[in-house]
Amino acid sequence: MTRHFLRDDDISPSEQAEILKLALELKANPYAQKPFAGPKTVAVIFDKTSTRTRVSFAVGISDLGGVPLIMDAQGSQMGAKESVADTARVLERQVAQIIWRTYAQAGLQEMAANSKVPVINALSDEFHPCQLLADLLTIQEHKGKLAGLKLVYIGDGNNMANSYLLAGAMAGMHVVVVTPEQYLPSDEVVARADAIAFETGGSVSVSKNPAEAVVGADVLATDTWVSMGKESEKAQRVKDFAGFTIDSTLLALASPDAIVLHCLPAYRGYEISAEVLDGSQAVIWDEAENRLHAQKALMVWLDQRAK
Ligand code: CP
Ligand code: NVA
């Protein structure tokens, strides 16, 4: 049966581990799998801007023997002129998979409900599950394991926070999300992540105190305070997030061998200091590269189930 990957918990913890293992194999042997040989075409649609996602999917699809068809909302009929459901009905007849970066999660659900080919969330307002596969791969490479590690995310309770909660809990990690009072992650996601953590031996919690939360952290993570679509709130957000910057003072409170993640793009001096982002504990370029390997594994894995 066709599977879709719209949020981090659309796969089980053991399936997550399977995809990460495949990602490592493909990283060591990039051209070993050719599911899109033919070549088949894979649609990659952007309603928001992107560098990493655009490049890593384009390169990944061609590594897997396929042809990437990069589309954007402005250049297609989708949106105001044609429904998501009708777009899905057209695409599923011609492409092997549909990868979409958009705003509302509901749009992705509508696309998947009308597509017999796998649909992948390449970032929505609610989740960024492909980024989390890359982040987990990066943590595993640097720490040799995932389960039992303490991961502290500091910043906006946004798509990245939601994905850290779900995917981290699935990996058996102890995830702490630290946000100002008015930027908490979704209650539904926290409850779901808590239920998952109960099964995997991990834990999730929410805090408003960065200095307290980072003690003993193995992994620190952050993201922009101003996500795509929130640009008009920038001035207010910069005020509200004062004290939530990952800088060397905060980093010094974590485990001495803690690593620092950032999905990028980063705004030095806001959510993270230049010293930390460009320092020896940051693993951000590995993380950016791992988008490629993790997404290739995901596409292979979904292709195997789409028959
Ligand atoms: N991290 C990430 O998704 O980057 P892009 O917005 O450049 O794709
Ligand atoms: N939270 C950010 C992530 C960018 C990759 C955004 O949605 O803009």
PDB file of C-alpha atoms and ligand atoms in Angstrom:
ATOM      1  CA  MET A   1       0.000   0.000   0.000  1.00  0.00           C
ATOM      2  CA  THR A   2       1.270   3.479  -0.836  1.00  0.00           C
ATOM      3  CA  ARG A   3       2.714   5.294   2.156  1.00  0.00           C
ATOM      4  CA  HIS A   4       3.083   9.036   2.526  1.00  0.00           C
ATOM      5  CA  PHE A   5       5.449  11.030   4.754  1.00  0.00           C
ATOM      6  CA  LEU A   6       3.539  14.113   5.858  1.00  0.00           C
ATOM      7  CA  ARG A   7       4.594  14.219   9.504  1.00  0.00           C
ATOM      8  CA  ASP A   8       7.324  12.556  11.535  1.00  0.00           C
ATOM      9  CA  ASP A   9       4.974   9.987  13.057  1.00  0.00           C
ATOM     10  CA  ASP A  10       3.692   8.722   9.708  1.00  0.00           C
ATOM     11  CA  ILE A  11       6.383   6.057  10.177  1.00  0.00           C
ATOM     12  CA  SER A  12       6.927   3.842  13.229  1.00  0.00           C
ATOM     13  CA  PRO A  13      10.050   4.001  15.416  1.00  0.00           C
ATOM     14  CA  SER A  14      11.413   0.822  13.798  1.00  0.00           C
ATOM     15  CA  GLU A  15      10.699   2.210  10.315  1.00  0.00           C
ATOM     16  CA  GLN A  16      12.533   5.400  11.280  1.00  0.00           C
ATOM     17  CA  ALA A  17      15.556   3.300  12.287  1.00  0.00           C
ATOM     18  CA  GLU A  18      15.298   1.355   9.010  1.00  0.00           C
ATOM     19  CA  ILE A  19      15.329   4.575   6.943  1.00  0.00           C
ATOM     20  CA  LEU A  20      18.311   5.957   8.906  1.00  0.00           C
ATOM     21  CA  LYS A  21      20.230   2.719   8.355  1.00  0.00           C
ATOM     22  CA  LEU A  22      19.500   2.892   4.633  1.00  0.00           C
ATOM     23  CA  ALA A  23      20.627   6.545   4.638  1.00  0.00           C
ATOM     24  CA  LEU A  24      24.009   5.522   6.036  1.00  0.00           C
ATOM     25  CA  GLU A  25      24.319   2.802   3.388  1.00  0.00           C
ATOM     26  CA  LEU A  26      23.486   5.280   0.619  1.00  0.00           C
ATOM     27  CA  LYS A  27      25.921   7.812   2.044  1.00  0.00           C
ATOM     28  CA  ALA A  28      28.689   5.191   1.763  1.00  0.00           C
ATOM     29  CA  ASN A  29      27.477   4.012  -1.642  1.00  0.00           C
ATOM     30  CA  PRO A  30      25.556   6.879  -3.295  1.00  0.00           C
ATOM     31  CA  TYR A  31      24.624   5.187  -6.600  1.00  0.00           C
ATOM     32  CA  ALA A  32      23.753   1.734  -5.244  1.00  0.00           C
ATOM     33  CA  GLN A  33      19.981   2.151  -5.655  1.00  0.00           C
ATOM     34  CA  LYS A  34      18.161   3.257  -8.809  1.00  0.00           C
ATOM     35  CA  PRO A  35      14.430   3.094  -8.047  1.00  0.00           C
ATOM     36  CA  PHE A  36      13.697   5.882 -10.518  1.00  0.00           C
ATOM     37  CA  ALA A  37      15.676   4.347 -13.410  1.00  0.00           C
ATOM     38  CA  GLY A  38      13.776   4.623 -16.663  1.00  0.00           C
ATOM     39  CA  PRO A  39      14.102   7.453 -15.885  1.00  0.00           C
ATOM     40  CA  LYS A  40      10.956   8.232 -13.912  1.00  0.00           C
ATOM     41  CA  THR A  41      10.122  11.830 -13.009  1.00  0.00           C
ATOM     42  CA  VAL A  42       9.596  13.097  -9.463  1.00  0.00           C
ATOM     43  CA  ALA A  43       7.724  16.377  -8.850  1.00  0.00           C
ATOM     44  CA  VAL A  44       9.165  18.787  -6.285  1.00  0.00           C
ATOM     45  CA  ILE A  45       6.841  21.736  -5.640  1.00  0.00           C
ATOM     46  CA  PHE A  46       7.749  24.903  -3.729  1.00  0.00           C
ATOM     47  CA  ASP A  47       5.191  27.349  -2.347  1.00  0.00           C
ATOM     48  CA  LYS A  48       7.992  28.834  -0.195  1.00  0.00           C
ATOM     49  CA  THR A  49      11.634  29.565  -0.935  1.00  0.00           C
ATOM     50  CA  SER A  50      14.379  26.960  -0.382  1.00  0.00           C
ATOM     51  CA  THR A  51      18.051  26.233  -0.949  1.00  0.00           C
ATOM     52  CA  ARG A  52      18.812  22.970   0.896  1.00  0.00           C
ATOM     53  CA  THR A  53      15.542  21.195   0.167  1.00  0.00           C
ATOM     54  CA  ARG A  54      15.587  22.197  -3.487  1.00  0.00           C
ATOM     55  CA  VAL A  55      19.186  21.081  -4.046  1.00  0.00           C
ATOM     56  CA  SER A  56      19.084  17.909  -1.962  1.00  0.00           C
ATOM     57  CA  PHE A  57      15.908  16.593  -3.591  1.00  0.00           C
ATOM     58  CA  ALA A  58      17.107  17.484  -7.092  1.00  0.00           C
ATOM     59  CA  VAL A  59      20.474  15.795  -6.546  1.00  0.00           C
ATOM     60  CA  GLY A  60      18.925  12.864  -4.670  1.00  0.00           C
ATOM     61  CA  ILE A  61      16.363  12.140  -7.392  1.00  0.00           C
ATOM     62  CA  SER A  62      19.036  12.158 -10.094  1.00  0.00           C
ATOM     63  CA  ASP A  63      21.338   9.957  -7.950  1.00  0.00           C
ATOM     64  CA  LEU A  64      18.426   7.486  -7.773  1.00  0.00           C
ATOM     65  CA  GLY A  65      18.184   7.406 -11.577  1.00  0.00           C
ATOM     66  CA  GLY A  66      15.259   9.819 -11.920  1.00  0.00           C
ATOM     67  CA  VAL A  67      14.505  13.271 -13.268  1.00  0.00           C
ATOM     68  CA  PRO A  68      13.469  16.032 -10.854  1.00  0.00           C
ATOM     69  CA  LEU A  69      10.647  18.296 -12.022  1.00  0.00           C
ATOM     70  CA  ILE A  70      10.962  21.420  -9.877  1.00  0.00           C
ATOM     71  CA  MET A  71       7.733  23.425  -9.825  1.00  0.00           C
ATOM     72  CA  ASP A  72       6.573  26.520  -7.996  1.00  0.00           C
ATOM     73  CA  ALA A  73       3.151  27.853  -7.123  1.00  0.00           C
ATOM     74  CA  GLN A  74       3.524  30.952  -9.322  1.00  0.00           C
ATOM     75  CA  GLY A  75       4.349  28.950 -12.434  1.00  0.00           C
ATOM     76  CA  SER A  76       1.579  26.361 -12.115  1.00  0.00           C
ATOM     77  CA  GLN A  77      -2.240  26.382 -11.957  1.00  0.00           C
ATOM     78  CA  MET A  78      -2.251  24.947  -8.430  1.00  0.00           C
ATOM     79  CA  GLY A  79      -3.737  27.183  -5.743  1.00  0.00           C
ATOM     80  CA  ALA A  80      -6.136  29.909  -6.828  1.00  0.00           C
ATOM     81  CA  LYS A  81      -6.931  28.346 -10.211  1.00  0.00           C
ATOM     82  CA  GLU A  82      -6.943  24.595  -9.561  1.00  0.00           C
ATOM     83  CA  SER A  83      -7.524  22.599  -6.393  1.00  0.00           C
ATOM     84  CA  VAL A  84      -4.870  20.519  -4.687  1.00  0.00           C
ATOM     85  CA  ALA A  85      -7.016  17.414  -5.268  1.00  0.00           C
ATOM     86  CA  ASP A  86      -7.197  17.974  -9.037  1.00  0.00           C
ATOM     87  CA  THR A  87      -3.462  18.712  -9.128  1.00  0.00           C
ATOM     88  CA  ALA A  88      -2.803  15.398  -7.351  1.00  0.00           C
ATOM     89  CA  ARG A  89      -4.998  13.560  -9.896  1.00  0.00           C
ATOM     90  CA  VAL A  90      -2.920  14.980 -12.743  1.00  0.00           C
ATOM     91  CA  LEU A  91       0.485  14.424 -11.129  1.00  0.00           C
ATOM     92  CA  GLU A  92      -0.106  10.844  -9.926  1.00  0.00           C
ATOM     93  CA  ARG A  93      -0.576   9.698 -13.547  1.00  0.00           C
ATOM     94  CA  GLN A  94       2.850  10.975 -14.568  1.00  0.00           C
ATOM     95  CA  VAL A  95       5.312  11.161 -11.679  1.00  0.00           C
ATOM     96  CA  ALA A  96       6.720   8.551  -9.273  1.00  0.00           C
ATOM     97  CA  GLN A  97       6.504  10.710  -6.132  1.00  0.00           C
ATOM     98  CA  ILE A  98       5.270  14.184  -5.150  1.00  0.00           C
ATOM     99  CA  ILE A  99       7.402  16.312  -2.826  1.00  0.00           C
ATOM    100  CA  TRP A 100       5.810  19.529  -1.628  1.00  0.00           C
ATOM    101  CA  ARG A 101       6.848  22.508   0.526  1.00  0.00           C
ATOM    102  CA  THR A 102       3.761  24.448   1.506  1.00  0.00           C
ATOM    103  CA  TYR A 103       1.916  26.327   4.257  1.00  0.00           C
ATOM    104  CA  ALA A 104      -0.989  24.354   5.772  1.00  0.00           C
ATOM    105  CA  GLN A 105      -0.599  20.697   6.689  1.00  0.00           C
ATOM    106  CA  ALA A 106      -4.191  20.221   5.455  1.00  0.00           C
ATOM    107  CA  GLY A 107      -2.995  20.852   1.890  1.00  0.00           C
ATOM    108  CA  LEU A 108      -0.548  17.959   2.140  1.00  0.00           C
ATOM    109  CA  GLN A 109      -3.281  15.725   3.525  1.00  0.00           C
ATOM    110  CA  GLU A 110      -5.509  16.626   0.570  1.00  0.00           C
ATOM    111  CA  MET A 111      -2.679  15.926  -1.873  1.00  0.00           C
ATOM    112  CA  ALA A 112      -1.983  12.525  -0.283  1.00  0.00           C
ATOM    113  CA  ALA A 113      -5.685  11.609  -0.132  1.00  0.00           C
ATOM    114  CA  ASN A 114      -5.888  12.048  -3.913  1.00  0.00           C
ATOM    115  CA  SER A 115      -2.560  10.514  -4.923  1.00  0.00           C
ATOM    116  CA  LYS A 116      -1.675   6.875  -5.465  1.00  0.00           C
ATOM    117  CA  VAL A 117       2.030   7.855  -5.521  1.00  0.00           C
ATOM    118  CA  PRO A 118       3.858   8.777  -2.294  1.00  0.00           C
ATOM    119  CA  VAL A 119       3.612  12.392  -1.099  1.00  0.00           C
ATOM    120  CA  ILE A 120       6.481  13.825   1.001  1.00  0.00           C
ATOM    121  CA  ASN A 121       6.259  16.933   3.200  1.00  0.00           C
ATOM    122  CA  ALA A 122       9.239  19.131   2.324  1.00  0.00           C
ATOM    123  CA  LEU A 123       8.210  21.586   5.127  1.00  0.00           C
ATOM    124  CA  SER A 124       4.816  22.860   6.159  1.00  0.00           C
ATOM    125  CA  ASP A 125       3.832  25.409   8.789  1.00  0.00           C
ATOM    126  CA  GLU A 126       3.447  22.484  11.202  1.00  0.00           C
ATOM    127  CA  PHE A 127       6.275  20.031  10.483  1.00  0.00           C
ATOM    128  CA  HIS A 128       9.650  19.588   8.774  1.00  0.00           C
ATOM    129  CA  PRO A 129      10.028  15.796   8.907  1.00  0.00           C
ATOM    130  CA  CYS A 130      12.714  15.454   6.204  1.00  0.00           C
ATOM    131  CA  GLN A 131      14.937  17.817   8.192  1.00  0.00           C
ATOM    132  CA  LEU A 132      14.534  15.596  11.241  1.00  0.00           C
ATOM    133  CA  LEU A 133      15.665  12.486   9.371  1.00  0.00           C
ATOM    134  CA  ALA A 134      18.828  14.414   8.468  1.00  0.00           C
ATOM    135  CA  ASP A 135      19.241  15.696  12.015  1.00  0.00           C
ATOM    136  CA  LEU A 136      18.895  12.228  13.537  1.00  0.00           C
ATOM    137  CA  LEU A 137      21.393  10.850  11.025  1.00  0.00           C
ATOM    138  CA  THR A 138      23.838  13.604  12.002  1.00  0.00           C
ATOM    139  CA  ILE A 139      23.403  12.966  15.730  1.00  0.00           C
ATOM    140  CA  GLN A 140      23.860   9.230  15.217  1.00  0.00           C
ATOM    141  CA  GLU A 141      27.066   9.813  13.253  1.00  0.00           C
ATOM    142  CA  HIS A 142      28.529  12.141  15.875  1.00  0.00           C
ATOM    143  CA  LYS A 143      27.283  10.411  19.025  1.00  0.00           C
ATOM    144  CA  GLY A 144      27.097   6.774  17.868  1.00  0.00           C
ATOM    145  CA  LYS A 145      23.506   6.442  19.109  1.00  0.00           C
ATOM    146  CA  LEU A 146      20.188   8.243  19.544  1.00  0.00           C
ATOM    147  CA  ALA A 147      18.247   6.544  22.344  1.00  0.00           C
ATOM    148  CA  GLY A 148      18.905   8.036  25.770  1.00  0.00           C
ATOM    149  CA  LEU A 149      20.475  11.283  24.527  1.00  0.00           C
ATOM    150  CA  LYS A 150      19.170  14.618  25.785  1.00  0.00           C
ATOM    151  CA  LEU A 151      18.235  17.021  22.980  1.00  0.00           C
ATOM    152  CA  VAL A 152      17.303  20.587  23.886  1.00  0.00           C
ATOM    153  CA  TYR A 153      15.658  22.769  21.250  1.00  0.00           C
ATOM    154  CA  ILE A 154      15.594  26.472  22.084  1.00  0.00           C
ATOM    155  CA  GLY A 155      13.466  28.954  20.160  1.00  0.00           C
ATOM    156  CA  ASP A 156      10.115  29.172  18.430  1.00  0.00           C
ATOM    157  CA  GLY A 157       7.542  26.429  19.016  1.00  0.00           C
ATOM    158  CA  ASN A 158       7.281  26.074  15.236  1.00  0.00           C
ATOM    159  CA  ASN A 159       7.488  23.332  12.603  1.00  0.00           C
ATOM    160  CA  MET A 160      11.012  22.391  13.753  1.00  0.00           C
ATOM    161  CA  ALA A 161       9.967  22.204  17.417  1.00  0.00           C
ATOM    162  CA  ASN A 162       7.026  19.947  16.512  1.00  0.00           C
ATOM    163  CA  SER A 163       9.237  17.687  14.419  1.00  0.00           C
ATOM    164  CA  TYR A 164      11.943  17.469  17.122  1.00  0.00           C
ATOM    165  CA  LEU A 165       9.270  16.405  19.607  1.00  0.00           C
ATOM    166  CA  LEU A 166       7.824  13.657  17.424  1.00  0.00           C
ATOM    167  CA  ALA A 167      10.956  12.347  15.725  1.00  0.00           C
ATOM    168  CA  GLY A 168      13.116  12.666  18.841  1.00  0.00           C
ATOM    169  CA  ALA A 169      10.565  10.780  20.929  1.00  0.00           C
ATOM    170  CA  MET A 170      10.421   8.086  18.260  1.00  0.00           C
ATOM    171  CA  ALA A 171      14.195   7.701  18.469  1.00  0.00           C
ATOM    172  CA  GLY A 172      13.983   7.263  22.261  1.00  0.00           C
ATOM    173  CA  MET A 173      15.598  10.607  23.007  1.00  0.00           C
ATOM    174  CA  HIS A 174      14.847  12.964  25.899  1.00  0.00           C
ATOM    175  CA  VAL A 175      13.560  16.043  24.105  1.00  0.00           C
ATOM    176  CA  VAL A 176      13.136  19.401  25.835  1.00  0.00           C
ATOM    177  CA  VAL A 177      11.588  22.292  23.890  1.00  0.00           C
ATOM    178  CA  VAL A 178      12.325  25.698  25.392  1.00  0.00           C
ATOM    179  CA  THR A 179      10.239  28.641  24.204  1.00  0.00           C
ATOM    180  CA  PRO A 180       8.885  31.919  25.552  1.00  0.00           C
ATOM    181  CA  GLU A 181       5.361  31.559  27.006  1.00  0.00           C
ATOM    182  CA  GLN A 182       3.559  32.815  23.879  1.00  0.00           C
ATOM    183  CA  TYR A 183       5.436  30.526  21.428  1.00  0.00           C
ATOM    184  CA  LEU A 184       4.749  27.061  22.867  1.00  0.00           C
ATOM    185  CA  PRO A 185       4.634  24.071  20.504  1.00  0.00           C
ATOM    186  CA  SER A 186       1.257  22.525  19.658  1.00  0.00           C
ATOM    187  CA  ASP A 187      -0.504  20.753  22.559  1.00  0.00           C
ATOM    188  CA  GLU A 188      -1.577  17.960  20.219  1.00  0.00           C
ATOM    189  CA  VAL A 189       2.020  17.351  19.188  1.00  0.00           C
ATOM    190  CA  VAL A 190       3.344  17.422  22.756  1.00  0.00           C
ATOM    191  CA  ALA A 191       0.687  14.878  23.810  1.00  0.00           C
ATOM    192  CA  ARG A 192       1.391  12.643  20.810  1.00  0.00           C
ATOM    193  CA  ALA A 193       5.175  12.850  21.383  1.00  0.00           C
ATOM    194  CA  ASP A 194       4.646  12.016  25.038  1.00  0.00           C
ATOM    195  CA  ALA A 195       2.671   8.877  24.085  1.00  0.00           C
ATOM    196  CA  ILE A 196       5.406   7.849  21.629  1.00  0.00           C
ATOM    197  CA  ALA A 197       8.146   8.460  24.224  1.00  0.00           C
ATOM    198  CA  PHE A 198       6.289   6.218  26.657  1.00  0.00           C
ATOM    199  CA  GLU A 199       6.701   3.375  24.137  1.00  0.00           C
ATOM    200  CA  THR A 200      10.334   4.085  23.190  1.00  0.00           C
ATOM    201  CA  GLY A 201      11.809   4.924  26.597  1.00  0.00           C
ATOM    202  CA  GLY A 202      12.368   8.559  25.686  1.00  0.00           C
ATOM    203  CA  SER A 203      10.685  11.601  27.195  1.00  0.00           C
ATOM    204  CA  VAL A 204       9.421  15.013  26.179  1.00  0.00           C
ATOM    205  CA  SER A 205       9.029  18.210  28.141  1.00  0.00           C
ATOM    206  CA  VAL A 206       8.475  21.900  27.602  1.00  0.00           C
ATOM    207  CA  SER A 207      10.370  24.630  29.461  1.00  0.00           C
ATOM    208  CA  LYS A 208      10.658  28.424  29.463  1.00  0.00           C
ATOM    209  CA  ASN A 209      14.119  28.524  31.016  1.00  0.00           C
ATOM    210  CA  PRO A 210      17.054  27.992  28.605  1.00  0.00           C
ATOM    211  CA  ALA A 211      19.801  28.004  31.288  1.00  0.00           C
ATOM    212  CA  GLU A 212      18.011  25.364  33.352  1.00  0.00           C
ATOM    213  CA  ALA A 213      17.035  23.195  30.364  1.00  0.00           C
ATOM    214  CA  VAL A 214      20.458  22.886  28.719  1.00  0.00           C
ATOM    215  CA  VAL A 215      22.184  21.322  31.740  1.00  0.00           C
ATOM    216  CA  GLY A 216      23.462  17.889  30.674  1.00  0.00           C
ATOM    217  CA  ALA A 217      22.315  18.316  27.062  1.00  0.00           C
ATOM    218  CA  ASP A 218      24.043  16.142  24.457  1.00  0.00           C
ATOM    219  CA  VAL A 219      22.507  18.066  21.565  1.00  0.00           C
ATOM    220  CA  LEU A 220      21.430  21.702  21.348  1.00  0.00           C
ATOM    221  CA  ALA A 221      19.269  22.831  18.451  1.00  0.00           C
ATOM    222  CA  THR A 222      17.626  26.021  17.306  1.00  0.00           C
ATOM    223  CA  ASP A 223      15.908  27.585  14.309  1.00  0.00           C
ATOM    224  CA  THR A 224      15.017  31.056  13.067  1.00  0.00           C
ATOM    225  CA  TRP A 225      12.689  33.123  15.242  1.00  0.00           C
ATOM    226  CA  VAL A 226      10.937  34.326  12.077  1.00  0.00           C
ATOM    227  CA  SER A 227       9.724  31.420   9.960  1.00  0.00           C
ATOM    228  CA  MET A 228       8.545  31.806   6.380  1.00  0.00           C
ATOM    229  CA  GLY A 229       5.134  33.468   6.480  1.00  0.00           C
ATOM    230  CA  LYS A 230       5.848  35.279   9.792  1.00  0.00           C
ATOM    231  CA  GLU A 231       7.987  38.101   8.370  1.00  0.00           C
ATOM    232  CA  SER A 232       5.531  40.837   9.425  1.00  0.00           C
ATOM    233  CA  GLU A 233       6.002  39.785  13.091  1.00  0.00           C
ATOM    234  CA  LYS A 234       9.788  40.135  13.004  1.00  0.00           C
ATOM    235  CA  ALA A 235      10.161  43.216  15.255  1.00  0.00           C
ATOM    236  CA  GLN A 236       7.847  41.792  17.937  1.00  0.00           C
ATOM    237  CA  ARG A 237       9.499  38.387  17.788  1.00  0.00           C
ATOM    238  CA  VAL A 238      13.004  39.784  18.185  1.00  0.00           C
ATOM    239  CA  LYS A 239      11.777  41.415  21.414  1.00  0.00           C
ATOM    240  CA  ASP A 240       9.922  38.335  22.640  1.00  0.00           C
ATOM    241  CA  PHE A 241      12.866  35.969  22.062  1.00  0.00           C
ATOM    242  CA  ALA A 242      15.413  38.067  23.967  1.00  0.00           C
ATOM    243  CA  GLY A 243      17.359  35.672  26.213  1.00  0.00           C
ATOM    244  CA  PHE A 244      16.763  32.663  23.920  1.00  0.00           C
ATOM    245  CA  THR A 245      19.986  32.950  21.887  1.00  0.00           C
ATOM    246  CA  ILE A 246      22.315  29.942  21.884  1.00  0.00           C
ATOM    247  CA  ASP A 247      25.612  31.643  22.708  1.00  0.00           C
ATOM    248  CA  SER A 248      28.826  30.381  24.286  1.00  0.00           C
ATOM    249  CA  THR A 249      27.593  31.142  27.828  1.00  0.00           C
ATOM    250  CA  LEU A 250      24.551  28.918  27.300  1.00  0.00           C
ATOM    251  CA  LEU A 251      26.542  26.257  25.445  1.00  0.00           C
ATOM    252  CA  ALA A 252      28.987  26.061  28.371  1.00  0.00           C
ATOM    253  CA  LEU A 253      26.123  24.813  30.574  1.00  0.00           C
ATOM    254  CA  ALA A 254      25.492  21.789  28.321  1.00  0.00           C
ATOM    255  CA  SER A 255      27.626  18.606  28.309  1.00  0.00           C
ATOM    256  CA  PRO A 256      31.224  19.481  27.368  1.00  0.00           C
ATOM    257  CA  ASP A 257      30.941  17.325  24.239  1.00  0.00           C
ATOM    258  CA  ALA A 258      27.500  18.624  23.212  1.00  0.00           C
ATOM    259  CA  ILE A 259      26.912  19.159  19.503  1.00  0.00           C
ATOM    260  CA  VAL A 260      24.901  22.031  18.039  1.00  0.00           C
ATOM    261  CA  LEU A 261      22.350  21.694  15.238  1.00  0.00           C
ATOM    262  CA  HIS A 262      20.648  24.335  13.112  1.00  0.00           C
ATOM    263  CA  CYS A 263      18.494  23.431  10.100  1.00  0.00           C
ATOM    264  CA  LEU A 264      19.603  26.691   8.389  1.00  0.00           C
ATOM    265  CA  PRO A 265      19.279  29.355   7.138  1.00  0.00           C
ATOM    266  CA  ALA A 266      20.728  30.872  10.338  1.00  0.00           C
ATOM    267  CA  TYR A 267      20.584  34.449  11.581  1.00  0.00           C
ATOM    268  CA  ARG A 268      23.809  35.030  13.503  1.00  0.00           C
ATOM    269  CA  GLY A 269      23.286  37.217  16.542  1.00  0.00           C
ATOM    270  CA  TYR A 270      19.597  36.302  16.865  1.00  0.00           C
ATOM    271  CA  GLU A 271      18.751  32.626  17.591  1.00  0.00           C
ATOM    272  CA  ILE A 272      22.462  31.676  17.669  1.00  0.00           C
ATOM    273  CA  SER A 273      25.710  33.603  18.109  1.00  0.00           C
ATOM    274  CA  ALA A 274      28.273  33.595  15.307  1.00  0.00           C
ATOM    275  CA  GLU A 275      30.781  32.139  17.757  1.00  0.00           C
ATOM    276  CA  VAL A 276      28.648  29.036  18.342  1.00  0.00           C
ATOM    277  CA  LEU A 277      27.382  28.622  14.782  1.00  0.00           C
ATOM    278  CA  ASP A 278      30.891  28.842  13.357  1.00  0.00           C
ATOM    279  CA  GLY A 279      32.495  27.083  16.330  1.00  0.00           C
ATOM    280  CA  SER A 280      33.842  23.560  16.807  1.00  0.00           C
ATOM    281  CA  GLN A 281      30.720  22.108  18.450  1.00  0.00           C
ATOM    282  CA  ALA A 282      28.406  22.990  15.542  1.00  0.00           C
ATOM    283  CA  VAL A 283      27.789  20.157  13.062  1.00  0.00           C
ATOM    284  CA  ILE A 284      25.581  22.193  10.739  1.00  0.00           C
ATOM    285  CA  TRP A 285      27.345  21.465   7.434  1.00  0.00           C
ATOM    286  CA  ASP A 286      27.162  17.707   8.074  1.00  0.00           C
ATOM    287  CA  GLU A 287      23.510  18.252   8.930  1.00  0.00           C
ATOM    288  CA  ALA A 288      22.889  20.128   5.657  1.00  0.00           C
ATOM    289  CA  GLU A 289      24.659  17.411   3.647  1.00  0.00           C
ATOM    290  CA  ASN A 290      22.673  14.703   5.395  1.00  0.00           C
ATOM    291  CA  ARG A 291      19.441  16.081   3.919  1.00  0.00           C
ATOM    292  CA  LEU A 292      20.596  14.428   0.698  1.00  0.00           C
ATOM    293  CA  HIS A 293      21.327  10.995   2.165  1.00  0.00           C
ATOM    294  CA  ALA A 294      18.291  10.902   4.452  1.00  0.00           C
ATOM    295  CA  GLN A 295      15.861  11.941   1.707  1.00  0.00           C
ATOM    296  CA  LYS A 296      17.318   9.444  -0.756  1.00  0.00           C
ATOM    297  CA  ALA A 297      16.701   6.707   1.817  1.00  0.00           C
ATOM    298  CA  LEU A 298      13.160   7.985   2.354  1.00  0.00           C
ATOM    299  CA  MET A 299      12.403   8.020  -1.382  1.00  0.00           C
ATOM    300  CA  VAL A 300      13.789   4.477  -1.818  1.00  0.00           C
ATOM    301  CA  TRP A 301      11.818   3.252   1.189  1.00  0.00           C
ATOM    302  CA  LEU A 302       8.572   4.819  -0.029  1.00  0.00           C
ATOM    303  CA  ASP A 303       9.130   3.526  -3.555  1.00  0.00           C
ATOM    304  CA  GLN A 304       9.435  -0.039  -2.211  1.00  0.00           C
ATOM    305  CA  ARG A 305       5.961   0.328  -0.674  1.00  0.00           C
ATOM    306  CA  ALA A 306       4.295   2.130  -3.576  1.00  0.00           C
ATOM    307  CA  LYS A 307       3.955  -0.933  -5.803  1.00  0.00           C
TER     308      LYS A 307
HETATM  309  N1   CP B   1      16.639  23.631   6.239  1.00  0.00           N
HETATM  310  C1   CP B   1      15.953  23.852   5.096  1.00  0.00           C
HETATM  311  O1   CP B   1      14.900  23.261   4.854  1.00  0.00           O
HETATM  312  O2   CP B   1      16.540  24.742   4.269  1.00  0.00           O
HETATM  313  P1   CP B   1      15.898  25.378   2.951  1.00  0.00           P
HETATM  314  O3   CP B   1      14.779  26.290   3.398  1.00  0.00           O
HETATM  315  O4   CP B   1      17.016  26.129   2.307  1.00  0.00           O
HETATM  316  O5   CP B   1      15.361  24.275   2.090  1.00  0.00           O
HETATM  317  N1  NVA B   2      11.061  27.244  10.712  1.00  0.00           N
HETATM  318  C1  NVA B   2      11.691  27.631   9.462  1.00  0.00           C
HETATM  319  C2  NVA B   2      12.482  26.504   8.896  1.00  0.00           C
HETATM  320  C3  NVA B   2      13.239  26.834   7.639  1.00  0.00           C
HETATM  321  C4  NVA B   2      13.952  25.663   7.048  1.00  0.00           C
HETATM  322  C5  NVA B   2      10.608  28.098   8.494  1.00  0.00           C
HETATM  323  O1  NVA B   2       9.550  27.464   8.448  1.00  0.00           O
HETATM  324  O2  NVA B   2      10.818  29.092   7.821  1.00  0.00           O
END
